[in-house]
Short mmCIF file of C-alpha atoms and ligand atoms in Angstrom, two decimals:
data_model
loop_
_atom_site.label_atom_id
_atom_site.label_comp_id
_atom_site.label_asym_id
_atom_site.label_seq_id
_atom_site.Cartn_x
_atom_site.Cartn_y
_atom_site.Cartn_z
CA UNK A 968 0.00 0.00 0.00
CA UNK A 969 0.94 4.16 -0.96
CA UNK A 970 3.03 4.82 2.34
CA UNK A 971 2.60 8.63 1.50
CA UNK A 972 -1.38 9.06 1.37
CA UNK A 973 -4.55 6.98 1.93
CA UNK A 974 -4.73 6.83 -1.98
CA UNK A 975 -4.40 3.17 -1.92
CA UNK A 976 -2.38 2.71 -4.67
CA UNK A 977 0.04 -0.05 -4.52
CA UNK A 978 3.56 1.38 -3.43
CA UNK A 979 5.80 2.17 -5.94
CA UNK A 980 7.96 -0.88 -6.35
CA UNK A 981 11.57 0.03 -4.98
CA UNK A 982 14.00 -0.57 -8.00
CA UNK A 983 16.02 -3.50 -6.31
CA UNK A 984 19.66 -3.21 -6.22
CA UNK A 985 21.86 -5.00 -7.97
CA UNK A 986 22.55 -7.24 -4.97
CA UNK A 987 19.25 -7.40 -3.69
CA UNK A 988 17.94 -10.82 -4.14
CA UNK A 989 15.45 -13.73 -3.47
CA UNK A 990 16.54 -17.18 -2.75
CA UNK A 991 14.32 -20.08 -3.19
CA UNK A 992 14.61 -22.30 -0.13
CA UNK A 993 12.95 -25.41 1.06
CA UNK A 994 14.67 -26.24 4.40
CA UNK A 995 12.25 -27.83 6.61
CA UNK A 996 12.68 -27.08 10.42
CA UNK A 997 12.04 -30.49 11.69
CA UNK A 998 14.39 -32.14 9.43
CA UNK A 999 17.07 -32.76 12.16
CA UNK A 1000 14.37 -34.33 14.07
CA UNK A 1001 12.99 -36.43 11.59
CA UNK A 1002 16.26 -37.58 11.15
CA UNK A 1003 17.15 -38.73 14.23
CA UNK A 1004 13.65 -40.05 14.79
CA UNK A 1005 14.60 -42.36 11.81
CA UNK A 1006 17.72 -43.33 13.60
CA UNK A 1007 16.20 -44.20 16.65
CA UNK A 1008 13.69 -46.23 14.25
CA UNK A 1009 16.36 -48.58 12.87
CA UNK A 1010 17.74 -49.08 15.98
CA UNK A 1011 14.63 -49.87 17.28
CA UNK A 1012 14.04 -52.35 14.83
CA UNK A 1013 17.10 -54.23 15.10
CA UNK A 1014 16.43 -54.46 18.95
CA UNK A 1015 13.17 -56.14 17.99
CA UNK A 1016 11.19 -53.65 20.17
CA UNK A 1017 7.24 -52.35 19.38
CA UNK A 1018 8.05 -48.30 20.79
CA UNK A 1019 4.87 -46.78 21.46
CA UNK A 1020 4.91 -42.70 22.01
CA UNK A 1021 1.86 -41.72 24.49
CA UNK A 1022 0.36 -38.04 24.60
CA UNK A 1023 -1.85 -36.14 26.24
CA UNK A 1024 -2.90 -33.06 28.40
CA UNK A 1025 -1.22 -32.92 31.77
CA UNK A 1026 -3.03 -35.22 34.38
CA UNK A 1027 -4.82 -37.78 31.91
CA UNK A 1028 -3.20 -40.72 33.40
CA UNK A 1029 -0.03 -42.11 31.34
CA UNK A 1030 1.74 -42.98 34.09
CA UNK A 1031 -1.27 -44.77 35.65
CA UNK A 1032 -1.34 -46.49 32.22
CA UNK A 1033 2.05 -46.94 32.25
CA UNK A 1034 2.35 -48.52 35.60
CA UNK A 1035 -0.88 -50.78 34.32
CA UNK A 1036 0.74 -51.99 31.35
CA UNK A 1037 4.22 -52.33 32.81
CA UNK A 1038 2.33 -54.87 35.54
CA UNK A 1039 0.53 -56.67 33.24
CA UNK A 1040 3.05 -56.84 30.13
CA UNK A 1041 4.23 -60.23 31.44
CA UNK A 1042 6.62 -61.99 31.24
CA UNK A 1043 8.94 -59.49 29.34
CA UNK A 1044 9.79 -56.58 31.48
CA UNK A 1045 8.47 -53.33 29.74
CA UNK A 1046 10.71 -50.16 29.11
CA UNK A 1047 9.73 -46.82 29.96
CA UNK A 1048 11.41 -43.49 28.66
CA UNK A 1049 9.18 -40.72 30.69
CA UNK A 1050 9.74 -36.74 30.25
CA UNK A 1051 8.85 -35.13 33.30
CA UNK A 1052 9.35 -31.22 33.74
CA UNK A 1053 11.31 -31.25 37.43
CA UNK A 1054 10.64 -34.70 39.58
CA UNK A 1055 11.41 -38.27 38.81
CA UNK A 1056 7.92 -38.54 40.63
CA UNK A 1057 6.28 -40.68 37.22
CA UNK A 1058 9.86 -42.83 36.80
CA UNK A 1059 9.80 -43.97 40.58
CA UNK A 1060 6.09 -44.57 40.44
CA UNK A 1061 6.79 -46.71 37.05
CA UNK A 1062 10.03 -48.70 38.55
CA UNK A 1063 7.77 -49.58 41.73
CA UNK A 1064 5.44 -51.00 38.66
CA UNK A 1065 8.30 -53.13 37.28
CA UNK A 1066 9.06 -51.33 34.39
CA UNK A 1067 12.77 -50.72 33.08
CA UNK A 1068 11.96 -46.71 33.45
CA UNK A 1069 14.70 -43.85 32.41
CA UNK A 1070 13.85 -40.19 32.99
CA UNK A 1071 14.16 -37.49 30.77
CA UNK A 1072 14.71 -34.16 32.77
CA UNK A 1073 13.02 -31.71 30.03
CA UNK A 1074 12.66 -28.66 32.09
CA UNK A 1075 10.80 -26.30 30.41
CA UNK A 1076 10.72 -27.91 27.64
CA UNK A 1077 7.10 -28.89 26.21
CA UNK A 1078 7.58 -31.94 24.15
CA UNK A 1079 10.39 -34.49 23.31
CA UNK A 1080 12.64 -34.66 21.04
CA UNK A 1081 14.04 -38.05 18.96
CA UNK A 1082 17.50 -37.17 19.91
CA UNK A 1083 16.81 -36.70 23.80
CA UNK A 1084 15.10 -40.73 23.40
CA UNK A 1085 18.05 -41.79 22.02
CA UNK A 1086 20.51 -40.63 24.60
CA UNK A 1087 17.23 -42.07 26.81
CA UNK A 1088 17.97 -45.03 25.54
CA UNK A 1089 21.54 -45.38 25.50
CA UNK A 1090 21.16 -46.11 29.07
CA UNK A 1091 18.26 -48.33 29.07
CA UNK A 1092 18.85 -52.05 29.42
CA UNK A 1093 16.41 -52.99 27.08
CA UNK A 1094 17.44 -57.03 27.19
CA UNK A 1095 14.96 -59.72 27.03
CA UNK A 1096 12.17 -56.61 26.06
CA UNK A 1097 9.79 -56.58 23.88
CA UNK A 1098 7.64 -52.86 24.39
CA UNK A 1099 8.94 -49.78 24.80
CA UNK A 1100 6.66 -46.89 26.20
CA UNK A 1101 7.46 -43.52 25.58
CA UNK A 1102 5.74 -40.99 28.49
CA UNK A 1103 5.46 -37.48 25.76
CA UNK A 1104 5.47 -34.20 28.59
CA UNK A 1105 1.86 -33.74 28.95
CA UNK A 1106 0.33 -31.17 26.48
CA UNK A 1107 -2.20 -31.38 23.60
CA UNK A 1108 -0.18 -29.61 20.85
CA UNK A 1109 3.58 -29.73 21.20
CA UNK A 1110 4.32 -33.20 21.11
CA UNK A 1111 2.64 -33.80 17.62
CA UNK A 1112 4.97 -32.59 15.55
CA UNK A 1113 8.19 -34.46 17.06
CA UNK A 1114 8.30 -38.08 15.51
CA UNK A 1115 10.54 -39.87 18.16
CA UNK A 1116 10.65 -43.34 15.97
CA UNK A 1117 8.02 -44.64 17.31
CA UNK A 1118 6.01 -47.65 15.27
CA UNK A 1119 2.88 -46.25 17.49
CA UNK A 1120 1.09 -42.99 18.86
CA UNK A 1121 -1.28 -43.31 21.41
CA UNK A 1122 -3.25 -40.57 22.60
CA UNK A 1123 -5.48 -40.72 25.78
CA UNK A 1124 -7.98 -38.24 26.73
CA UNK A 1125 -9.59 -38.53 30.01
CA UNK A 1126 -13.24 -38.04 31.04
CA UNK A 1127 -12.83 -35.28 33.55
CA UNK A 1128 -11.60 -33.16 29.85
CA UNK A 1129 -14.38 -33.61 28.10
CA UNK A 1130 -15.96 -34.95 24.47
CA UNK A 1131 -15.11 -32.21 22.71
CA UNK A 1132 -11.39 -32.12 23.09
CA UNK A 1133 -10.65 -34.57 19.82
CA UNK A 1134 -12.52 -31.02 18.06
CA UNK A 1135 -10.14 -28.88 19.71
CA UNK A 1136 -6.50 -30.55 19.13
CA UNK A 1137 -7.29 -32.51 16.15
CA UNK A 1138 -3.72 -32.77 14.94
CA UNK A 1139 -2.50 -34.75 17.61
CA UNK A 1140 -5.57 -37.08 17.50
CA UNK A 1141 -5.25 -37.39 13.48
CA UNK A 1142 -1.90 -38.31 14.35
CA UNK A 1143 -2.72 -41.38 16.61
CA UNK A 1144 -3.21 -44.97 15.93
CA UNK A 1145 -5.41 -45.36 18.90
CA UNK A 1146 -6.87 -43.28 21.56
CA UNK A 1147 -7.15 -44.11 24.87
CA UNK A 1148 -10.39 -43.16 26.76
CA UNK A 1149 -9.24 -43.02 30.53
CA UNK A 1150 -10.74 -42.75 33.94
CA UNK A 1151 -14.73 -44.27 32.80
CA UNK A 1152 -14.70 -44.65 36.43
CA UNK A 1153 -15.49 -41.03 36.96
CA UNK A 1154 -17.69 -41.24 33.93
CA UNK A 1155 -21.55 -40.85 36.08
CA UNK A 1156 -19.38 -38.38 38.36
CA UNK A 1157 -18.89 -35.91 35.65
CA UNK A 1158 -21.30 -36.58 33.44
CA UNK A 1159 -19.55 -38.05 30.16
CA UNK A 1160 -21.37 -38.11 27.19
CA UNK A 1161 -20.06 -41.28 25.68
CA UNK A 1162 -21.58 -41.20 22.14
CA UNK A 1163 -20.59 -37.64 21.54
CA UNK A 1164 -16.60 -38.28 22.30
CA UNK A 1165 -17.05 -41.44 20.47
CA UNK A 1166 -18.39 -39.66 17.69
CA UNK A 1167 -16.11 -37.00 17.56
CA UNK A 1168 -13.36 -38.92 17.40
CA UNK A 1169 -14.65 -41.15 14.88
CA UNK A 1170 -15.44 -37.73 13.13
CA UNK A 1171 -11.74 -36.44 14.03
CA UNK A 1172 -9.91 -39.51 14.10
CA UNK A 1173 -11.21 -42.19 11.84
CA UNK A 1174 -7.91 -43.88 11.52
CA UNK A 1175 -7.69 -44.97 15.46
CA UNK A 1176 -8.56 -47.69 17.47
CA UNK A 1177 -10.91 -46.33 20.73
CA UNK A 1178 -9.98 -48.60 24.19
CA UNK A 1179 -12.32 -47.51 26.74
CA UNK A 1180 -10.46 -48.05 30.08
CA UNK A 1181 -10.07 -46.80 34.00
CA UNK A 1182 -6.39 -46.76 34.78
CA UNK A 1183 -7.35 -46.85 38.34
CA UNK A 1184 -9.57 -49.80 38.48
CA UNK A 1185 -8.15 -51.61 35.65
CA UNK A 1186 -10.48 -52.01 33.44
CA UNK A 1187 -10.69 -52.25 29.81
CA UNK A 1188 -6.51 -53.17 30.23
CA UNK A 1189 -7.40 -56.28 28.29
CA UNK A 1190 -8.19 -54.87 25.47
CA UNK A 1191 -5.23 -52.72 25.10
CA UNK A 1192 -2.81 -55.13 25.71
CA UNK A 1193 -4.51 -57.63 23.45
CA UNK A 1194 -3.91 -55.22 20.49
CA UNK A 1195 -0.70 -53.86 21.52
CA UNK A 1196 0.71 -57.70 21.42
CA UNK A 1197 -1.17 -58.18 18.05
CA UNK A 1198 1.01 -55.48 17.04
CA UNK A 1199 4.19 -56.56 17.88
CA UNK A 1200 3.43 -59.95 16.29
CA UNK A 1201 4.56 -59.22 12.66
CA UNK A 1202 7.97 -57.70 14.27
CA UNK A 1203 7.99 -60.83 16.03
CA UNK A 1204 7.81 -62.98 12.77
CA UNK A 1205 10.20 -60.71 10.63
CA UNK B 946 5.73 -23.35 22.92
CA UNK B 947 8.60 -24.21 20.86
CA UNK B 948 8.10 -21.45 18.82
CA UNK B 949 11.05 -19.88 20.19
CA UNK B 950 13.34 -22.90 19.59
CA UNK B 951 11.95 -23.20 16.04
CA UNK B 952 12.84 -20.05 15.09
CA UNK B 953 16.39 -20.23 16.46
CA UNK B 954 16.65 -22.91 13.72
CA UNK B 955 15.13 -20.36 11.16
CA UNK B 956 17.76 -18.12 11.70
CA UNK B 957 20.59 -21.17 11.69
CA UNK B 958 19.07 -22.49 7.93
CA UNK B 959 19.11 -17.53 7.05
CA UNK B 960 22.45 -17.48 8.56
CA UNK B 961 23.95 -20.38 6.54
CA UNK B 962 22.07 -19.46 3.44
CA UNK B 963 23.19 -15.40 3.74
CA UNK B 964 26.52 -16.79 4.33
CA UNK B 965 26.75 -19.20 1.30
CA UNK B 966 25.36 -16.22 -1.15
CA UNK B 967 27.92 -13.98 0.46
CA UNK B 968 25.19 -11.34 1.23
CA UNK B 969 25.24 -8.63 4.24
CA UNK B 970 21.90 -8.25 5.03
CA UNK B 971 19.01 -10.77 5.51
CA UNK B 972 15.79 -8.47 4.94
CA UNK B 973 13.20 -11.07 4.84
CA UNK B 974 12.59 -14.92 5.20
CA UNK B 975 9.39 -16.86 4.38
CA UNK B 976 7.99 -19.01 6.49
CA UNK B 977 5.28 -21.84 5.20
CA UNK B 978 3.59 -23.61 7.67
CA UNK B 979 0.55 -25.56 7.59
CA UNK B 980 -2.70 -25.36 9.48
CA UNK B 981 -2.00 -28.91 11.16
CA UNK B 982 1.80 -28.35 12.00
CA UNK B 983 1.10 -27.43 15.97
CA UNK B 984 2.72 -24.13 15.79
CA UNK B 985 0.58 -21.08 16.39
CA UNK B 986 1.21 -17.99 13.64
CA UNK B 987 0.94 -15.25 16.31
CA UNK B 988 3.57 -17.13 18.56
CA UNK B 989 5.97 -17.29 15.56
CA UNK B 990 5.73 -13.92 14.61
CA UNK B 991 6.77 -12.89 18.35
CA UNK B 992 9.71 -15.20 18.25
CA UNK B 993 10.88 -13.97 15.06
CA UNK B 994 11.00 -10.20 16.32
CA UNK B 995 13.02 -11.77 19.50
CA UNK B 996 15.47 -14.12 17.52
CA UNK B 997 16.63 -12.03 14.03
CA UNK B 998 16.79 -8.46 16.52
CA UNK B 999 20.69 -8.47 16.09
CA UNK B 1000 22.99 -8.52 13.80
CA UNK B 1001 22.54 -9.03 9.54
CA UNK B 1002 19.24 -9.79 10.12
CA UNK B 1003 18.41 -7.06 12.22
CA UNK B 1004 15.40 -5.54 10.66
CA UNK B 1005 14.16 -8.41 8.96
CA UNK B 1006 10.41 -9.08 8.19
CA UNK B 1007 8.48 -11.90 8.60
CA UNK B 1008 6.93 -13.31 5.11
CA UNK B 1009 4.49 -15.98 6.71
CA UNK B 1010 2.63 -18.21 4.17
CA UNK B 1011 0.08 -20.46 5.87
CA UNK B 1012 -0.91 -22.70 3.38
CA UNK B 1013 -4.30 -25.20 3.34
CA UNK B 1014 -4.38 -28.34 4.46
CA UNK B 1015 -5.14 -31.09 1.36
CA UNK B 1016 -6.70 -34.56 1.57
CA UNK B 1017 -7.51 -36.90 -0.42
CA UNK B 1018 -10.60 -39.09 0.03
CA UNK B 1019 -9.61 -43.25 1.17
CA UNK B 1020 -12.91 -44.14 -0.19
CA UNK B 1021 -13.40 -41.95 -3.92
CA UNK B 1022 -9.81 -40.38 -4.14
CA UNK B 1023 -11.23 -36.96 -4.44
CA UNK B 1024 -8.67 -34.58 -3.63
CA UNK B 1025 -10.33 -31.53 -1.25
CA UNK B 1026 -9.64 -28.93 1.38
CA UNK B 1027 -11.60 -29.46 4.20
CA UNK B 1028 -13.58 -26.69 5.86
CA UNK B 1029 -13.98 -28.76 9.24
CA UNK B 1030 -11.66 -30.33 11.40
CA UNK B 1031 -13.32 -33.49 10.35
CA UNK B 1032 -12.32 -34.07 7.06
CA UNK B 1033 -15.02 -35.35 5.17
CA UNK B 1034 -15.33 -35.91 1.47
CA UNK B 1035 -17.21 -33.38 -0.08
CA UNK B 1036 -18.08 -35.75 -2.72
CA UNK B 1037 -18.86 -39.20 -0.99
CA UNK B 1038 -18.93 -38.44 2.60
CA UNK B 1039 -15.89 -41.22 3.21
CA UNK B 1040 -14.52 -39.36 6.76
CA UNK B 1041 -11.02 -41.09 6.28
CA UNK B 1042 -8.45 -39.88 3.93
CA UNK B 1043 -4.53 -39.23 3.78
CA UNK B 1044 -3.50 -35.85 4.34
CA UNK B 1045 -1.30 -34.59 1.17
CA UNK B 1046 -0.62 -30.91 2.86
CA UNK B 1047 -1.15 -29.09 5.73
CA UNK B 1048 1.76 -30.00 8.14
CA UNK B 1049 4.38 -28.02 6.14
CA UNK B 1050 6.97 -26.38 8.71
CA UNK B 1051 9.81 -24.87 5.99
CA UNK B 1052 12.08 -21.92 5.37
CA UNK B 1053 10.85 -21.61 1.51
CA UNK B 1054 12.73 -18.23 0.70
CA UNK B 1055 15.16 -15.39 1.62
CA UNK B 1056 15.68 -11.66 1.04
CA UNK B 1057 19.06 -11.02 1.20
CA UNK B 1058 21.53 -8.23 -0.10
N1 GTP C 74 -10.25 -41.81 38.95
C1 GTP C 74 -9.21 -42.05 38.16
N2 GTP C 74 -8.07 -41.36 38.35
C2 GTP C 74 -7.04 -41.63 37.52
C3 GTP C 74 -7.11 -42.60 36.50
N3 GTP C 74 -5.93 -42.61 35.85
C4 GTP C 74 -5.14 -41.71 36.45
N4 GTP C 74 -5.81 -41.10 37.48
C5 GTP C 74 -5.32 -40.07 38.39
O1 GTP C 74 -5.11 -38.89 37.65
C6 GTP C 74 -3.97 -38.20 38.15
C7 GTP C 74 -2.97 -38.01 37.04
O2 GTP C 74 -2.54 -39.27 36.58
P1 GTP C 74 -1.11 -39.49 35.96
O3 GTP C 74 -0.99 -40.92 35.62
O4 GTP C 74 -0.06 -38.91 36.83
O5 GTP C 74 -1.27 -38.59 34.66
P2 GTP C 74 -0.17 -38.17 33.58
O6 GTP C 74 -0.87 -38.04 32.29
O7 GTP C 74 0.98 -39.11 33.66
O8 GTP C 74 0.26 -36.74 34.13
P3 GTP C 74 1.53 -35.84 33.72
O9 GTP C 74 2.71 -36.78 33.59
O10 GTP C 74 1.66 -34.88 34.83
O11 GTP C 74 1.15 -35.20 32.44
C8 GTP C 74 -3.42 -39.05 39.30
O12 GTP C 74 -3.92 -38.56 40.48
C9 GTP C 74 -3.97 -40.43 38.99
O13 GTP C 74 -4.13 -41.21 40.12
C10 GTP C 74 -8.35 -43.31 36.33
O14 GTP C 74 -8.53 -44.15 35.46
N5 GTP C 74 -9.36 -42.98 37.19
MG1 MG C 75 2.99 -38.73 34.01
ZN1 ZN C 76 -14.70 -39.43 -1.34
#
């Protein structure tokens, strides 16, 4: 626009100098990520380990998953990679669980990143394992665009949030193989409207498998652990 | 917010690309980013005024292109832009598809002198 008047005329185009010039770039910013997250993929492979990356919003219960899955994962013990901001609060409760858990100290930092797993796991003993469980820093947006290497992305959302959540961060649930619905056992307590979520994230996330399951009480576990050893089968074969 | 860190590696990718031309000045870089990429426009923009503030690319502008995000259909193969954040074929209804754009996150161009 005219920088003189309110004429609205386009401005008059400064006469570039000789020098002045335009470069034609196409640098994308995650590429450093995306290739360690490849990295970490191949060595994840060759270790014959299903790595599962698990997001949410603060509070929805992966740990309590975690710790489910890390009890009930038997015989193998399961590996745990956790981001917490300041404690080791999640990796103690996930070692009393039985998992194999190492802590990433992330600070301030809102998501992970593939080259902070790999130094994770580096120092994980990760003999005789079969699953790997990745605990993302809890937040709805962040995480999604970090590919650690994982083979699967879980996402849970948690009653208490509400059904309309999937609507509201619908990158990181189009991102997701399956979504985990936790805490049903506070369902009648806050008055969940079932068919809604499940239709929004049918609406938001066709591609995922829905487990319906309380964390606390253990239910629905069976499920999830049916299909997450279903998935490590063809691994197992190859 | 990694806004901050993202742009630290936008100015890396100007820097090395200033240097390599053997220009002085970096007076604008373009940003494309897509609507499902997780960054938020308003939180890059703020980062770039804090990261380029010294030196050759003091000054610089912010050229941000958000572009559209692009499916195509699983069920038809129609190729649309969906208006929703469920992506629905406008042709057949089919609610899965693969995403073809929409979670660009690329330096695409430079100003430099
Ligand atoms: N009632 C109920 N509470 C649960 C359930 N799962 C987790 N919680 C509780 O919810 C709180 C948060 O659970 P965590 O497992 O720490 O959640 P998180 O997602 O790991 O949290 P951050 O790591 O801080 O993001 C704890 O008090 C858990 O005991 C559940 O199924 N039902
Ligand atoms: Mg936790
Ligand atoms: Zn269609």
């Amino acid at each position: 626009m005219c920088s003189h008047c309110s004429c609205g005329q386009p401005a008059a185009s400064v006469e570039p100098t000789p020098q002045h010039r335009t470069l034609q770039l196409r640098h994308n910013l995650l590429a450093s990520n995306d290739a360690a997250a490849e990295h970490n993929r191949q060595r994840f492979a060759a270790a014959g380990l299903l790595v599962v990356n698990v997001l949410s919003a603060p509070g929805s219960g992966k740990t309590a998953i975690l710790e489910q899955l890390a009890r009930q994962w038997l015989p193998a013990p399961v590996g745990v990679i956790v981001g917490d901001l300041a404690t080791d609060n999640d990796a103690r409760r996930l070692r009393a669980a039985g998992a194999r858990a190492v802590q990433i100290q992330t600070g301030d930092l809102c998501h992970l990143e593939a080259a902070m797993v790999g130094r994770a796991f580096d120092q994980l003993d990760n003999h005789g394992m079969e699953l790997l469980l990745i605990e993302n820093v809890g937040n709805l947006v962040c995480p999604t665009a970090f590919d650690l290497g994982e083979r699967l992305r879980l996402a849970v959302l948690s009653v208490p949030e509400g059904e309309d959540k999937p609507l509201k961060y619908p990158a990181l649930f189009k991102s997701a193989d399956a979504v985990m619905i936790n805490k049903l056992d506070l369902a009648e307590v806050v008055d969940f409207d079932r068919t809604a979520a499940l239709a929004n994230l049918a609406g938001v996330a066709p591609q995922a498998q829905i487990f319906e399951l309380s964390a606390r009480t253990g239910a629905g576990m069976g499920a999830l652990l049916h299909w997450l050893s279903q998935q490590r089968q063809p691994m197992a074969a190859a | 917010m990694h806004e901050l860190a993202l742009m630290e590696e936008v100015r890396r990718i100007a820097m090395a690309a200033a240097a390599a031309e053997g220009a002085q000045r970096i007076h604008s870089v373009k940003l494309t980013v897509g609507r499902l990429s997780g960054v938020d426009p308003g939180a890059l923009a703020f980062a770039f005024e804090v990261v380029m503030a010294d030196g050759i690319s003091q000054g610089a502008t912010l050229d941000l292109e958000v572009v559209p995000t692009v499916c195509q259909c699983g069920g038809c193969g129609q190729r649309f832009e969906p208006v929703d954040v469920i992506h629905a074929c406008p042709r057949c209804g089919e609610l899965s598809s693969e995403l073809l754009a929409g979670r660009e996150l690329e330096v695409t161009g430079l100003e430099v002198s």
